[in-house]
Amino acid sequence: MCAAVLGCAGASRLLSGQTVCRGGTQRPCYKIVYFHDALRRISFEEAHQTCGRDGGHLVSIESESEQRLIEKLIESLLASDGDFWIGLRRKEEYVDNSTECQGLYSWSDGSTSKFRNWYIDEPSCGSEICVVMYHQPSAPAGVGGSYMFQWNDDRCNMKNNFICKYSLEKPTAASEKNSQVGELQTCV
């Protein structure tokens, strides 16, 4: 697996930087966007649009092995606290019962994967429609363990980091040009 320079979303909200591809160029590829400055983090919709303008989608995590790969990429950042938007979102119906609620989530890229990695007692539903991957290394462990890499439903207007995915089917010129081995960087 290669390391990668990670994209930064500037004031224009466009990504720059390099994607991470398995084996260097094998797809799918990923772009992990992490901001040291929490004030620069963005909403779910902004993240969704930013990935789309860059030729990708917010990440769909389709298997446990893909989940572990994303975890390793995030761990390599040595980043402080800051959750990551993923491409899972619930239909905007208000539902109290989490048993009914779980079936209402779908991936923004159309993936049909049923893989889920919810934190204990999640999703909680209600007004929380969009999904983050926890990344809170300094938080004390809760009932379900540490707040690291499990998923949590959240309000879509919250400001977070995000992860883009570039599919096997639709390689993009932007990600082809930027896919290479490099050093890890984050946004300040």
PDB file of C-alpha atoms in Angstrom, residues 64-170:
ATOM      1  CA  GLU A  64     -14.852  -4.807   6.736  1.00  0.00           C
ATOM      2  CA  SER A  65     -11.561  -4.893   4.816  1.00  0.00           C
ATOM      3  CA  GLU A  66     -12.316  -1.521   3.230  1.00  0.00           C
ATOM      4  CA  GLN A  67     -13.250  -0.162   6.684  1.00  0.00           C
ATOM      5  CA  ARG A  68      -9.852  -1.331   8.022  1.00  0.00           C
ATOM      6  CA  LEU A  69      -8.032   0.249   5.071  1.00  0.00           C
ATOM      7  CA  ILE A  70      -9.701   3.622   5.736  1.00  0.00           C
ATOM      8  CA  GLU A  71      -8.798   3.288   9.437  1.00  0.00           C
ATOM      9  CA  LYS A  72      -5.136   2.742   8.545  1.00  0.00           C
ATOM     10  CA  LEU A  73      -5.111   5.767   6.254  1.00  0.00           C
ATOM     11  CA  ILE A  74      -6.574   7.962   8.995  1.00  0.00           C
ATOM     12  CA  GLU A  75      -4.204   6.534  11.638  1.00  0.00           C
ATOM     13  CA  SER A  76      -1.240   7.419   9.429  1.00  0.00           C
ATOM     14  CA  LEU A  77      -2.229  11.090   9.735  1.00  0.00           C
ATOM     15  CA  LEU A  78      -1.547  11.121  13.482  1.00  0.00           C
ATOM     16  CA  ALA A  79      -4.446  13.581  13.566  1.00  0.00           C
ATOM     17  CA  SER A  80      -6.128  15.029  16.626  1.00  0.00           C
ATOM     18  CA  ASP A  81      -9.880  14.843  17.246  1.00  0.00           C
ATOM     19  CA  GLY A  82     -12.199  15.387  14.302  1.00  0.00           C
ATOM     20  CA  ASP A  83     -14.860  13.102  12.833  1.00  0.00           C
ATOM     21  CA  PHE A  84     -15.107  12.338   9.091  1.00  0.00           C
ATOM     22  CA  TRP A  85     -18.186  12.496   6.885  1.00  0.00           C
ATOM     23  CA  ILE A  86     -18.851   9.296   4.948  1.00  0.00           C
ATOM     24  CA  GLY A  87     -21.400   8.893   2.145  1.00  0.00           C
ATOM     25  CA  LEU A  88     -24.108   7.176   4.188  1.00  0.00           C
ATOM     26  CA  ARG A  89     -27.309   9.152   4.678  1.00  0.00           C
ATOM     27  CA  ARG A  90     -30.850   8.421   5.820  1.00  0.00           C
ATOM     28  CA  LYS A  91     -33.970   9.400   3.965  1.00  0.00           C
ATOM     29  CA  GLU A  92     -35.300  12.539   5.594  1.00  0.00           C
ATOM     30  CA  GLU A  93     -38.216  10.777   7.261  1.00  0.00           C
ATOM     31  CA  TYR A  94     -38.333  11.356  11.015  1.00  0.00           C
ATOM     32  CA  VAL A  95     -38.128   7.991  12.777  1.00  0.00           C
ATOM     33  CA  ASP A  96     -37.752   7.373  16.513  1.00  0.00           C
ATOM     34  CA  ASN A  97     -37.294   3.608  16.405  1.00  0.00           C
ATOM     35  CA  SER A  98     -33.714   2.680  15.507  1.00  0.00           C
ATOM     36  CA  THR A  99     -34.815  -0.781  14.313  1.00  0.00           C
ATOM     37  CA  GLU A 100     -36.930   0.797  11.569  1.00  0.00           C
ATOM     38  CA  CYS A 101     -34.440   3.587  11.042  1.00  0.00           C
ATOM     39  CA  GLN A 102     -31.446   1.410  10.122  1.00  0.00           C
ATOM     40  CA  GLY A 103     -33.119   0.256   6.918  1.00  0.00           C
ATOM     41  CA  LEU A 104     -33.550   3.827   5.680  1.00  0.00           C
ATOM     42  CA  TYR A 105     -29.822   4.524   5.147  1.00  0.00           C
ATOM     43  CA  SER A 106     -28.248   4.432   1.696  1.00  0.00           C
ATOM     44  CA  TRP A 107     -24.919   5.338   0.113  1.00  0.00           C
ATOM     45  CA  SER A 108     -24.755   8.604  -1.819  1.00  0.00           C
ATOM     46  CA  ASP A 109     -22.848   6.922  -4.692  1.00  0.00           C
ATOM     47  CA  GLY A 110     -25.607   4.337  -5.208  1.00  0.00           C
ATOM     48  CA  SER A 111     -23.619   1.456  -3.697  1.00  0.00           C
ATOM     49  CA  THR A 112     -25.875  -1.320  -2.412  1.00  0.00           C
ATOM     50  CA  SER A 113     -23.517  -2.573   0.293  1.00  0.00           C
ATOM     51  CA  LYS A 114     -25.186  -3.543   3.554  1.00  0.00           C
ATOM     52  CA  PHE A 115     -21.925  -3.348   5.562  1.00  0.00           C
ATOM     53  CA  ARG A 116     -22.341  -1.174   8.651  1.00  0.00           C
ATOM     54  CA  ASN A 117     -20.015  -0.262  11.535  1.00  0.00           C
ATOM     55  CA  TRP A 118     -22.322   1.582  13.951  1.00  0.00           C
ATOM     56  CA  TYR A 119     -21.197   2.591  17.434  1.00  0.00           C
ATOM     57  CA  ILE A 120     -23.282   0.940  20.161  1.00  0.00           C
ATOM     58  CA  ASP A 121     -26.864   2.319  20.289  1.00  0.00           C
ATOM     59  CA  GLU A 122     -26.488   3.999  16.917  1.00  0.00           C
ATOM     60  CA  PRO A 123     -28.077   5.149  14.755  1.00  0.00           C
ATOM     61  CA  SER A 124     -30.145   7.239  17.128  1.00  0.00           C
ATOM     62  CA  CYS A 125     -32.217   8.726  14.278  1.00  0.00           C
ATOM     63  CA  GLY A 126     -34.511  11.652  14.982  1.00  0.00           C
ATOM     64  CA  SER A 127     -33.084  14.756  13.298  1.00  0.00           C
ATOM     65  CA  GLU A 128     -29.689  13.106  12.724  1.00  0.00           C
ATOM     66  CA  ILE A 129     -29.673  12.088   9.062  1.00  0.00           C
ATOM     67  CA  CYS A 130     -26.036  12.101   7.876  1.00  0.00           C
ATOM     68  CA  VAL A 131     -23.269   9.765   9.067  1.00  0.00           C
ATOM     69  CA  VAL A 132     -19.766  10.383  10.406  1.00  0.00           C
ATOM     70  CA  MET A 133     -16.931   8.032  11.175  1.00  0.00           C
ATOM     71  CA  TYR A 134     -15.787   8.787  14.696  1.00  0.00           C
ATOM     72  CA  HIS A 135     -12.230  10.022  15.144  1.00  0.00           C
ATOM     73  CA  GLN A 136     -11.846  11.197  18.731  1.00  0.00           C
ATOM     74  CA  PRO A 137      -8.550   9.784  20.055  1.00  0.00           C
ATOM     75  CA  SER A 138      -8.533  12.043  23.134  1.00  0.00           C
ATOM     76  CA  ALA A 139     -12.100  11.242  24.255  1.00  0.00           C
ATOM     77  CA  PRO A 140     -12.585   8.866  27.202  1.00  0.00           C
ATOM     78  CA  ALA A 141     -14.063   5.532  26.139  1.00  0.00           C
ATOM     79  CA  GLY A 142     -17.835   5.233  26.271  1.00  0.00           C
ATOM     80  CA  VAL A 143     -20.090   2.220  26.777  1.00  0.00           C
ATOM     81  CA  GLY A 144     -19.187   0.951  23.306  1.00  0.00           C
ATOM     82  CA  GLY A 145     -15.444   1.504  23.693  1.00  0.00           C
ATOM     83  CA  SER A 146     -13.313   4.267  22.231  1.00  0.00           C
ATOM     84  CA  TYR A 147     -14.788   6.728  19.750  1.00  0.00           C
ATOM     85  CA  MET A 148     -12.556   5.564  16.940  1.00  0.00           C
ATOM     86  CA  PHE A 149     -13.801   4.609  13.488  1.00  0.00           C
ATOM     87  CA  GLN A 150     -17.314   3.458  14.405  1.00  0.00           C
ATOM     88  CA  TRP A 151     -20.183   5.264  12.732  1.00  0.00           C
ATOM     89  CA  ASN A 152     -22.598   7.755  14.237  1.00  0.00           C
ATOM     90  CA  ASP A 153     -25.582   9.533  12.746  1.00  0.00           C
ATOM     91  CA  ASP A 154     -25.256  13.286  13.077  1.00  0.00           C
ATOM     92  CA  ARG A 155     -26.921  16.505  11.989  1.00  0.00           C
ATOM     93  CA  CYS A 156     -25.957  17.269   8.396  1.00  0.00           C
ATOM     94  CA  ASN A 157     -25.055  20.879   9.184  1.00  0.00           C
ATOM     95  CA  MET A 158     -22.287  19.895  11.618  1.00  0.00           C
ATOM     96  CA  LYS A 159     -18.751  20.728  10.439  1.00  0.00           C
ATOM     97  CA  ASN A 160     -16.408  17.773   9.924  1.00  0.00           C
ATOM     98  CA  ASN A 161     -13.512  16.407   7.916  1.00  0.00           C
ATOM     99  CA  PHE A 162     -14.439  14.078   5.048  1.00  0.00           C
ATOM    100  CA  ILE A 163     -13.339  11.191   2.829  1.00  0.00           C
ATOM    101  CA  CYS A 164     -13.792  11.031  -0.951  1.00  0.00           C
ATOM    102  CA  LYS A 165     -13.754   7.817  -2.968  1.00  0.00           C
ATOM    103  CA  TYR A 166     -12.951   7.450  -6.651  1.00  0.00           C
ATOM    104  CA  SER A 167     -14.612   4.352  -8.091  1.00  0.00           C
ATOM    105  CA  LEU A 168     -13.357   1.490 -10.219  1.00  0.00           C
ATOM    106  CA  GLU A 169     -15.824   2.297 -12.974  1.00  0.00           C
ATOM    107  CA  LYS A 170     -15.130   5.989 -13.456  1.00  0.00           C
TER     108      LYS A 170
END
